[in-house]
PDB file of C-alpha atoms in Angstrom:
ATOM      1  CA  MET A   9     141.137  98.349   8.794  1.00  0.00           C
ATOM      2  CA  LEU A  10     137.882  99.554   8.839  1.00  0.00           C
ATOM      3  CA  ILE A  11     136.121  96.580  10.274  1.00  0.00           C
ATOM      4  CA  MET A  12     138.939  96.470  13.037  1.00  0.00           C
ATOM      5  CA  ILE A  13     137.886 100.095  13.908  1.00  0.00           C
ATOM      6  CA  ASN A  14     134.080  99.088  14.248  1.00  0.00           C
ATOM      7  CA  VAL A  15     134.884  96.160  16.227  1.00  0.00           C
ATOM      8  CA  GLY A  16     137.147  97.914  18.576  1.00  0.00           C
ATOM      9  CA  TRP A  17     134.444 100.225  19.113  1.00  0.00           C
ATOM     10  CA  LEU A  18     131.752  97.581  19.411  1.00  0.00           C
ATOM     11  CA  GLU A  19     134.247  96.355  22.197  1.00  0.00           C
ATOM     12  CA  TYR A  20     134.453  99.489  24.005  1.00  0.00           C
ATOM     13  CA  ASP A  21     130.479 100.031  23.849  1.00  0.00           C
ATOM     14  CA  LEU A  22     129.977  96.598  25.865  1.00  0.00           C
ATOM     15  CA  GLN A  23     132.621  97.076  28.391  1.00  0.00           C
ATOM     16  CA  ALA A  24     130.844 100.759  29.081  1.00  0.00           C
ATOM     17  CA  PHE A  25     127.724  98.632  29.009  1.00  0.00           C
ATOM     18  CA  ILE A  26     128.514  96.744  31.385  1.00  0.00           C
ATOM     19  CA  ILE A  27     130.228  98.582  33.440  1.00  0.00           C
ATOM     20  CA  ASN A  28     127.061 101.151  33.866  1.00  0.00           C
ATOM     21  CA  VAL A  29     124.622  97.690  34.405  1.00  0.00           C
ATOM     22  CA  LEU A  30     127.119  96.937  37.430  1.00  0.00           C
ATOM     23  CA  PHE A  31     127.233 100.305  38.319  1.00  0.00           C
ATOM     24  CA  ASP A  32     123.276 101.047  37.927  1.00  0.00           C
ATOM     25  CA  THR A  33     123.084  97.168  39.721  1.00  0.00           C
ATOM     26  CA  ILE A  34     125.286  98.149  42.723  1.00  0.00           C
ATOM     27  CA  ILE A  35     123.707 101.778  43.170  1.00  0.00           C
ATOM     28  CA  GLY A  36     120.002 100.286  42.857  1.00  0.00           C
ATOM     29  CA  GLY A  37     120.979  97.361  44.981  1.00  0.00           C
ATOM     30  CA  GLY A  38     122.687  99.818  47.549  1.00  0.00           C
ATOM     31  CA  PHE A  39     118.955 101.523  47.769  1.00  0.00           C
ATOM     32  CA  THR A  40     117.212  98.640  47.847  1.00  0.00           C
ATOM     33  CA  LEU A  41     119.512  97.718  50.704  1.00  0.00           C
ATOM     34  CA  VAL A  42     119.351 100.831  52.662  1.00  0.00           C
ATOM     35  CA  PHE A  43     115.165 101.332  52.078  1.00  0.00           C
ATOM     36  CA  LEU A  44     115.575  97.138  53.374  1.00  0.00           C
ATOM     37  CA  LEU A  45     117.233  97.849  56.771  1.00  0.00           C
ATOM     38  CA  TYR A  46     115.032 101.087  57.297  1.00  0.00           C
ATOM     39  CA  PHE A  47     111.778  98.992  56.929  1.00  0.00           C
ATOM     40  CA  LEU A  48     113.295  96.513  58.800  1.00  0.00           C
ATOM     41  CA  ARG A  49     114.179  98.841  61.793  1.00  0.00           C
ATOM     42  CA  ARG A  50     110.828 100.681  61.235  1.00  0.00           C
ATOM     43  CA  TYR A  51     109.075  96.853  61.744  1.00  0.00           C
ATOM     44  CA  ARG A  52     110.819  96.292  65.031  1.00  0.00           C
ATOM     45  CA  GLU A  53     109.903  99.715  66.404  1.00  0.00           C
ATOM     46  CA  VAL A  54     105.912  98.723  65.139  1.00  0.00           C
ATOM     47  CA  SER A  55     106.704  95.373  66.755  1.00  0.00           C
ATOM     48  CA  ALA A  56     108.197  97.003  70.251  1.00  0.00           C
ATOM     49  CA  LEU A  57     105.516  99.507  69.984  1.00  0.00           C
ATOM     50  CA  LYS A  58     102.892  96.824  70.021  1.00  0.00           C
ATOM     51  CA  LYS A  59     104.228  94.692  71.906  1.00  0.00           C
ATOM     52  CA  SER A  60     104.507  97.530  74.948  1.00  0.00           C
ATOM     53  CA  PHE A  61     101.096  98.849  74.003  1.00  0.00           C
ATOM     54  CA  GLU A  62      99.813  95.498  74.698  1.00  0.00           C
ATOM     55  CA  TYR A  63     101.685  95.333  78.015  1.00  0.00           C
ATOM     56  CA  LYS A  64      99.968  98.350  78.712  1.00  0.00           C
ATOM     57  CA  LEU A  65      96.462  97.582  77.942  1.00  0.00           C
ATOM     58  CA  THR A  66      97.070  94.011  80.192  1.00  0.00           C
ATOM     59  CA  ALA A  67      98.174  96.196  83.320  1.00  0.00           C
ATOM     60  CA  GLN A  68      95.235  98.876  82.639  1.00  0.00           C
ATOM     61  CA  ASN A  69      93.095  95.667  82.285  1.00  0.00           C
ATOM     62  CA  ASP A  70      95.072  94.022  85.936  1.00  0.00           C
ATOM     63  CA  VAL A  71      94.085  97.577  87.299  1.00  0.00           C
ATOM     64  CA  ILE A  72      90.629  97.551  86.319  1.00  0.00           C
ATOM     65  CA  LYS A  73      90.161  93.923  87.583  1.00  0.00           C
ATOM     66  CA  ALA A  74      91.631  95.172  91.015  1.00  0.00           C
ATOM     67  CA  ARG A  75      89.249  97.896  91.344  1.00  0.00           C
ATOM     68  CA  LEU A  76      86.313  96.274  90.835  1.00  0.00           C
ATOM     69  CA  ALA A  77      87.882  93.164  92.968  1.00  0.00           C
ATOM     70  CA  PRO A  78      84.097  91.073  93.057  1.00  0.00           C
ATOM     71  CA  HIS A  79      85.373  89.297  96.224  1.00  0.00           C
ATOM     72  CA  PHE A  80      87.017  92.116  98.069  1.00  0.00           C
ATOM     73  CA  PHE A  81      84.016  94.293  97.475  1.00  0.00           C
ATOM     74  CA  PHE A  82      81.342  91.980  98.056  1.00  0.00           C
ATOM     75  CA  ASN A  83      82.947  90.515 101.458  1.00  0.00           C
ATOM     76  CA  THR A  84      83.887  94.412 102.345  1.00  0.00           C
ATOM     77  CA  ILE A  85      79.857  94.617 101.378  1.00  0.00           C
ATOM     78  CA  ASN A  86      78.786  91.942 103.836  1.00  0.00           C
ATOM     79  CA  THR A  87      80.557  93.127 106.403  1.00  0.00           C
ATOM     80  CA  LEU A  88      79.298  96.964 106.489  1.00  0.00           C
ATOM     81  CA  VAL A  89      75.835  95.200 106.366  1.00  0.00           C
ATOM     82  CA  SER A  90      76.114  93.341 109.588  1.00  0.00           C
ATOM     83  CA  LEU A  91      78.006  96.138 111.143  1.00  0.00           C
ATOM     84  CA  ILE A  92      75.395  98.849 110.631  1.00  0.00           C
ATOM     85  CA  GLU A  93      72.917  97.386 112.797  1.00  0.00           C
ATOM     86  CA  SER A  94      75.436  95.620 115.378  1.00  0.00           C
ATOM     87  CA  ASN A  95      78.083  98.019 115.714  1.00  0.00           C
ATOM     88  CA  PRO A  96      77.229 101.706 113.664  1.00  0.00           C
ATOM     89  CA  SER A  97      80.502 103.618 115.215  1.00  0.00           C
ATOM     90  CA  ARG A  98      82.531 100.754 113.662  1.00  0.00           C
ATOM     91  CA  ALA A  99      80.560 100.124 110.296  1.00  0.00           C
ATOM     92  CA  ALA A 100      81.329 104.231 110.228  1.00  0.00           C
ATOM     93  CA  SER A 101      84.982 103.769 110.706  1.00  0.00           C
ATOM     94  CA  LEU A 102      85.249 100.730 108.287  1.00  0.00           C
ATOM     95  CA  LEU A 103      83.721 102.930 105.245  1.00  0.00           C
ATOM     96  CA  GLN A 104      86.594 105.571 106.064  1.00  0.00           C
ATOM     97  CA  HIS A 105      88.997 102.858 105.199  1.00  0.00           C
ATOM     98  CA  VAL A 106      86.833 101.662 102.215  1.00  0.00           C
ATOM     99  CA  SER A 107      86.675 105.612 101.102  1.00  0.00           C
ATOM    100  CA  ALA A 108      90.241 106.000 101.412  1.00  0.00           C
ATOM    101  CA  LEU A 109      91.401 102.993  99.383  1.00  0.00           C
ATOM    102  CA  PHE A 110      89.049 102.890  96.665  1.00  0.00           C
ATOM    103  CA  ARG A 111      89.592 106.547  95.463  1.00  0.00           C
ATOM    104  CA  ALA A 112      93.591 105.443  95.545  1.00  0.00           C
ATOM    105  CA  SER A 113      92.175 102.694  93.736  1.00  0.00           C
ATOM    106  CA  PHE A 114      90.076 104.952  90.823  1.00  0.00           C
ATOM    107  CA  GLU A 115      93.390 107.728  90.635  1.00  0.00           C
ATOM    108  CA  GLY A 116      95.501 104.654  88.616  1.00  0.00           C
ATOM    109  CA  ALA A 117      98.829 103.799  88.904  1.00  0.00           C
ATOM    110  CA  ARG A 118     101.218 106.687  89.946  1.00  0.00           C
ATOM    111  CA  GLU A 119     103.962 107.519  91.926  1.00  0.00           C
ATOM    112  CA  ILE A 120     103.694 108.264  95.695  1.00  0.00           C
ATOM    113  CA  SER A 121     105.509 108.422  98.839  1.00  0.00           C
ATOM    114  CA  PHE A 122     106.198 105.543 100.816  1.00  0.00           C
ATOM    115  CA  GLU A 123     104.298 106.926 103.828  1.00  0.00           C
ATOM    116  CA  GLU A 124     101.148 106.754 101.706  1.00  0.00           C
ATOM    117  CA  GLU A 125     101.389 103.372 100.651  1.00  0.00           C
ATOM    118  CA  ILE A 126     102.149 102.243 104.346  1.00  0.00           C
ATOM    119  CA  ALA A 127      98.499 103.741 105.103  1.00  0.00           C
ATOM    120  CA  LEU A 128      96.405 102.301 102.188  1.00  0.00           C
ATOM    121  CA  CYS A 129      98.152  98.783 103.321  1.00  0.00           C
ATOM    122  CA  GLU A 130      96.922 100.301 107.050  1.00  0.00           C
ATOM    123  CA  HIS A 131      93.725 101.427 105.724  1.00  0.00           C
ATOM    124  CA  TYR A 132      93.104  97.729 103.821  1.00  0.00           C
ATOM    125  CA  LEU A 133      94.359  95.647 106.912  1.00  0.00           C
ATOM    126  CA  ALA A 134      91.862  97.868 108.808  1.00  0.00           C
ATOM    127  CA  ILE A 135      88.788  96.034 106.352  1.00  0.00           C
ATOM    128  CA  GLU A 136      89.970  92.737 106.118  1.00  0.00           C
ATOM    129  CA  SER A 137      90.761  92.536 109.834  1.00  0.00           C
ATOM    130  CA  ILE A 138      87.301  92.568 110.667  1.00  0.00           C
ATOM    131  CA  ARG A 139      86.640  89.466 108.866  1.00  0.00           C
ATOM    132  CA  LEU A 140      89.773  87.655 109.134  1.00  0.00           C
ATOM    133  CA  ALA A 141      89.845  88.667 113.232  1.00  0.00           C
ATOM    134  CA  ASP A 142      92.808  86.569 114.611  1.00  0.00           C
ATOM    135  CA  LYS A 143      93.874  84.639 112.139  1.00  0.00           C
ATOM    136  CA  LEU A 144      96.520  87.310 110.568  1.00  0.00           C
ATOM    137  CA  ILE A 145      99.562  89.175 112.730  1.00  0.00           C
ATOM    138  CA  ILE A 146     101.682  91.512 110.311  1.00  0.00           C
ATOM    139  CA  ASN A 147     105.000  93.011 111.595  1.00  0.00           C
ATOM    140  CA  TRP A 148     106.623  95.405 110.142  1.00  0.00           C
ATOM    141  CA  ARG A 149     110.159  96.274 110.285  1.00  0.00           C
ATOM    142  CA  LEU A 150     110.438  99.624 108.467  1.00  0.00           C
ATOM    143  CA  PRO A 151     113.134 102.749 108.238  1.00  0.00           C
ATOM    144  CA  ASP A 152     113.562 105.345 110.673  1.00  0.00           C
ATOM    145  CA  GLU A 153     110.797 108.224 109.571  1.00  0.00           C
ATOM    146  CA  ASP A 154     113.286 110.122 108.260  1.00  0.00           C
ATOM    147  CA  VAL A 155     114.618 107.872 105.785  1.00  0.00           C
ATOM    148  CA  MET A 156     110.998 107.310 104.850  1.00  0.00           C
ATOM    149  CA  TYR A 157     109.882 111.115 104.144  1.00  0.00           C
ATOM    150  CA  ASP A 158     111.980 110.704 100.545  1.00  0.00           C
ATOM    151  CA  MET A 159     111.188 107.423  99.915  1.00  0.00           C
ATOM    152  CA  VAL A 160     108.427 106.621  96.770  1.00  0.00           C
ATOM    153  CA  ILE A 161     106.900 103.628  95.585  1.00  0.00           C
ATOM    154  CA  THR A 162     104.176 102.937  92.841  1.00  0.00           C
ATOM    155  CA  ALA A 163     100.451 103.346  94.079  1.00  0.00           C
ATOM    156  CA  LEU A 164      98.968 100.265  95.725  1.00  0.00           C
ATOM    157  CA  MET A 165     102.414  97.975  94.649  1.00  0.00           C
ATOM    158  CA  LEU A 166     102.596  96.310  97.923  1.00  0.00           C
ATOM    159  CA  GLN A 167      99.061  96.436  99.407  1.00  0.00           C
ATOM    160  CA  SER A 168      97.880  94.459  96.103  1.00  0.00           C
ATOM    161  CA  VAL A 169     100.908  92.147  97.216  1.00  0.00           C
ATOM    162  CA  ILE A 170      99.690  91.399 100.720  1.00  0.00           C
ATOM    163  CA  GLU A 171      96.321  91.006  98.622  1.00  0.00           C
ATOM    164  CA  LYS A 172      97.360  88.061  97.579  1.00  0.00           C
ATOM    165  CA  MET A 173      98.957  86.903 100.529  1.00  0.00           C
ATOM    166  CA  LEU A 174      95.523  87.108 102.297  1.00  0.00           C
ATOM    167  CA  LEU A 175      93.483  85.626  99.127  1.00  0.00           C
ATOM    168  CA  ASN A 176      96.061  82.604  98.856  1.00  0.00           C
ATOM    169  CA  VAL A 177      97.274  81.713 102.449  1.00  0.00           C
ATOM    170  CA  VAL A 178      95.214  83.241 104.845  1.00  0.00           C
ATOM    171  CA  GLU A 179      91.661  82.649 103.568  1.00  0.00           C
ATOM    172  CA  MET A 180      92.800  79.288 102.847  1.00  0.00           C
ATOM    173  CA  THR A 181      93.069  77.908 106.640  1.00  0.00           C
ATOM    174  CA  THR A 182      91.642  78.429 110.397  1.00  0.00           C
ATOM    175  CA  GLU A 183      95.301  79.051 111.792  1.00  0.00           C
ATOM    176  CA  THR A 184      96.848  82.182 112.373  1.00  0.00           C
ATOM    177  CA  ILE A 185      99.410  83.254 109.696  1.00  0.00           C
ATOM    178  CA  TYR A 186     102.191  85.613 110.416  1.00  0.00           C
ATOM    179  CA  ILE A 187     103.499  87.630 107.894  1.00  0.00           C
ATOM    180  CA  ASP A 188     106.527  89.872 108.216  1.00  0.00           C
ATOM    181  CA  ILE A 189     107.374  92.960 105.965  1.00  0.00           C
ATOM    182  CA  GLU A 190     110.741  94.748 106.250  1.00  0.00           C
ATOM    183  CA  VAL A 191     111.773  97.409 104.338  1.00  0.00           C
ATOM    184  CA  THR A 192     115.470  98.278 103.420  1.00  0.00           C
ATOM    185  CA  TRP A 193     117.085 101.441 101.119  1.00  0.00           C
ATOM    186  CA  GLN A 194     120.649 101.060 100.929  1.00  0.00           C
ATOM    187  CA  GLN A 195     123.078 101.445  97.790  1.00  0.00           C
ATOM    188  CA  HIS A 196     120.296 103.306  96.261  1.00  0.00           C
ATOM    189  CA  ARG A 197     118.072 100.294  95.747  1.00  0.00           C
ATOM    190  CA  VAL A 198     114.868  99.903  98.358  1.00  0.00           C
ATOM    191  CA  THR A 199     114.368  96.079  98.977  1.00  0.00           C
ATOM    192  CA  ILE A 200     110.851  94.725 100.210  1.00  0.00           C
ATOM    193  CA  THR A 201     110.720  91.573 101.689  1.00  0.00           C
ATOM    194  CA  ILE A 202     107.857  90.153 102.633  1.00  0.00           C
ATOM    195  CA  SER A 203     107.393  86.828 104.591  1.00  0.00           C
ATOM    196  CA  VAL A 204     104.574  84.795 105.075  1.00  0.00           C
ATOM    197  CA  GLN A 205     104.763  81.867 107.233  1.00  0.00           C
ATOM    198  CA  LEU A 206     102.622  79.034 105.804  1.00  0.00           C
ATOM    199  CA  PRO A 207     100.411  77.202 108.441  1.00  0.00           C
ATOM    200  CA  LYS A 208     101.666  73.576 109.734  1.00  0.00           C
ATOM    201  CA  LYS A 209      98.175  71.722 110.198  1.00  0.00           C
ATOM    202  CA  THR A 210      96.434  73.119 106.693  1.00  0.00           C
ATOM    203  CA  LEU A 211      97.555  71.607 103.837  1.00  0.00           C
ATOM    204  CA  MET A 212      98.299  73.975 101.223  1.00  0.00           C
ATOM    205  CA  VAL A 213      99.503  73.033  97.784  1.00  0.00           C
ATOM    206  CA  HIS A 214     102.490  74.693  96.912  1.00  0.00           C
ATOM    207  CA  TYR A 215     102.585  73.883  93.107  1.00  0.00           C
ATOM    208  CA  ASP A 216      99.302  75.735  93.161  1.00  0.00           C
ATOM    209  CA  LEU A 217     100.753  78.534  95.724  1.00  0.00           C
ATOM    210  CA  ARG A 218     103.921  78.939  92.881  1.00  0.00           C
ATOM    211  CA  GLN A 219     101.301  79.741  90.164  1.00  0.00           C
ATOM    212  CA  HIS A 220      99.328  82.251  92.621  1.00  0.00           C
ATOM    213  CA  MET A 221     102.568  83.857  93.360  1.00  0.00           C
ATOM    214  CA  ASN A 222     103.051  85.867  89.919  1.00  0.00           C
ATOM    215  CA  PHE A 223     103.503  89.331  90.314  1.00  0.00           C
ATOM    216  CA  TYR A 224     104.346  90.142  86.550  1.00  0.00           C
ATOM    217  CA  ILE A 225     101.787  92.590  85.965  1.00  0.00           C
ATOM    218  CA  GLN A 226     103.385  94.194  89.201  1.00  0.00           C
ATOM    219  CA  ALA A 227     106.387  94.552  88.605  1.00  0.00           C
ATOM    220  CA  GLU A 228     106.167  95.764  84.738  1.00  0.00           C
ATOM    221  CA  ARG A 229     104.135  98.447  86.634  1.00  0.00           C
ATOM    222  CA  LEU A 230     107.372  98.750  88.782  1.00  0.00           C
ATOM    223  CA  ARG A 231     110.071  99.211  85.582  1.00  0.00           C
ATOM    224  CA  ALA A 232     107.627 101.198  83.902  1.00  0.00           C
ATOM    225  CA  TYR A 233     108.159 103.758  86.775  1.00  0.00           C
ATOM    226  CA  PHE A 234     111.573 102.552  87.950  1.00  0.00           C
ATOM    227  CA  GLY A 235     113.450 101.094  84.830  1.00  0.00           C
ATOM    228  CA  GLN A 236     114.410  97.182  83.991  1.00  0.00           C
ATOM    229  CA  SER A 237     116.276  96.640  87.140  1.00  0.00           C
ATOM    230  CA  ALA A 238     113.155  96.601  89.024  1.00  0.00           C
ATOM    231  CA  ASP A 239     111.694  93.410  89.661  1.00  0.00           C
ATOM    232  CA  ILE A 240     109.556  90.791  92.311  1.00  0.00           C
ATOM    233  CA  GLN A 241     110.082  87.784  92.767  1.00  0.00           C
ATOM    234  CA  SER A 242     108.584  84.926  94.514  1.00  0.00           C
ATOM    235  CA  THR A 243     110.041  81.584  95.963  1.00  0.00           C
ATOM    236  CA  VAL A 244     107.329  79.121  97.837  1.00  0.00           C
ATOM    237  CA  THR A 245     108.877  76.283 100.633  1.00  0.00           C
ATOM    238  CA  SER A 246     106.948  74.003 102.307  1.00  0.00           C
ATOM    239  CA  LYS A 247     106.947  76.717 105.183  1.00  0.00           C
ATOM    240  CA  GLN A 248     106.770  79.638 104.261  1.00  0.00           C
ATOM    241  CA  ILE A 249     106.517  82.062 100.819  1.00  0.00           C
ATOM    242  CA  VAL A 250     109.356  84.934 100.628  1.00  0.00           C
ATOM    243  CA  THR A 251     108.157  87.569  98.111  1.00  0.00           C
ATOM    244  CA  VAL A 252     110.869  90.687  97.614  1.00  0.00           C
ATOM    245  CA  ILE A 253     109.919  93.831  95.336  1.00  0.00           C
ATOM    246  CA  ASP A 254     113.492  95.496  94.641  1.00  0.00           C
ATOM    247  CA  TYR A 255     113.907  98.660  92.545  1.00  0.00           C
ATOM    248  CA  PRO A 256     116.197 101.339  92.127  1.00  0.00           C
ATOM    249  CA  LEU A 257     116.028 104.498  93.748  1.00  0.00           C
ATOM    250  CA  GLN A 258     118.355 107.406  94.269  1.00  0.00           C
ATOM    251  CA  ASP A 259     118.574 109.315  97.661  1.00  0.00           C
ATOM    252  CA  VAL A 260     117.834 112.969  96.597  1.00  0.00           C
ATOM    253  CA  SER A 261     118.873 113.704  99.965  1.00  0.00           C
ATOM    254  CA  LEU A 262     122.495 113.260  98.774  1.00  0.00           C
TER     255      LEU A 262
END
């Protein structure tokens, strides 16, 4: 009888031990799972932060390169040198355009009014027109002034797109290149369509053009200010390049 009691006690003690072990295992596993989920979340957050930081570094790199753009800088200096003796008044005018453009460039990425961006584009085109002469004709189709008054964009966004067109198309031919720029603002979205008519006689390698018409960095800068739905897409055909800048913009007057 005493042995039976002891065996029963042992069985009870073993069951309690097993239950305690299972309970400790479940609790321990639960805490482990919670910590794993926490560290996994932190890892994802750190990875996303690192990726975002790398994007920002790339964008800053691009801005620095744009500020110092060797081809544009040296071409402008050479033009100024030639104008100082032959046409001093035109050289002075060119310096004003250069000053305005480079001042905006060194102020870095920021949100400016659309009218300011158009003015920066005009400064840039005034500089380049001295070199390009009659090789470039730009046709602007802009909203009314009262509409443009409320519009904003990131600084030098449109200018950088136009610069790529000049560098990869206009400077590659002796023919006159026509660029149409149409700006609309409807249903809280701004759409800027830049259409470039490719030369008919000059051979342009379209595969290379598709590679050069990549506006990834500009699109990232646009999304940083206007959200993930902002985008820049470019289509290259045998006859033209069509680049569309599209981003959301609420009408503050409503």
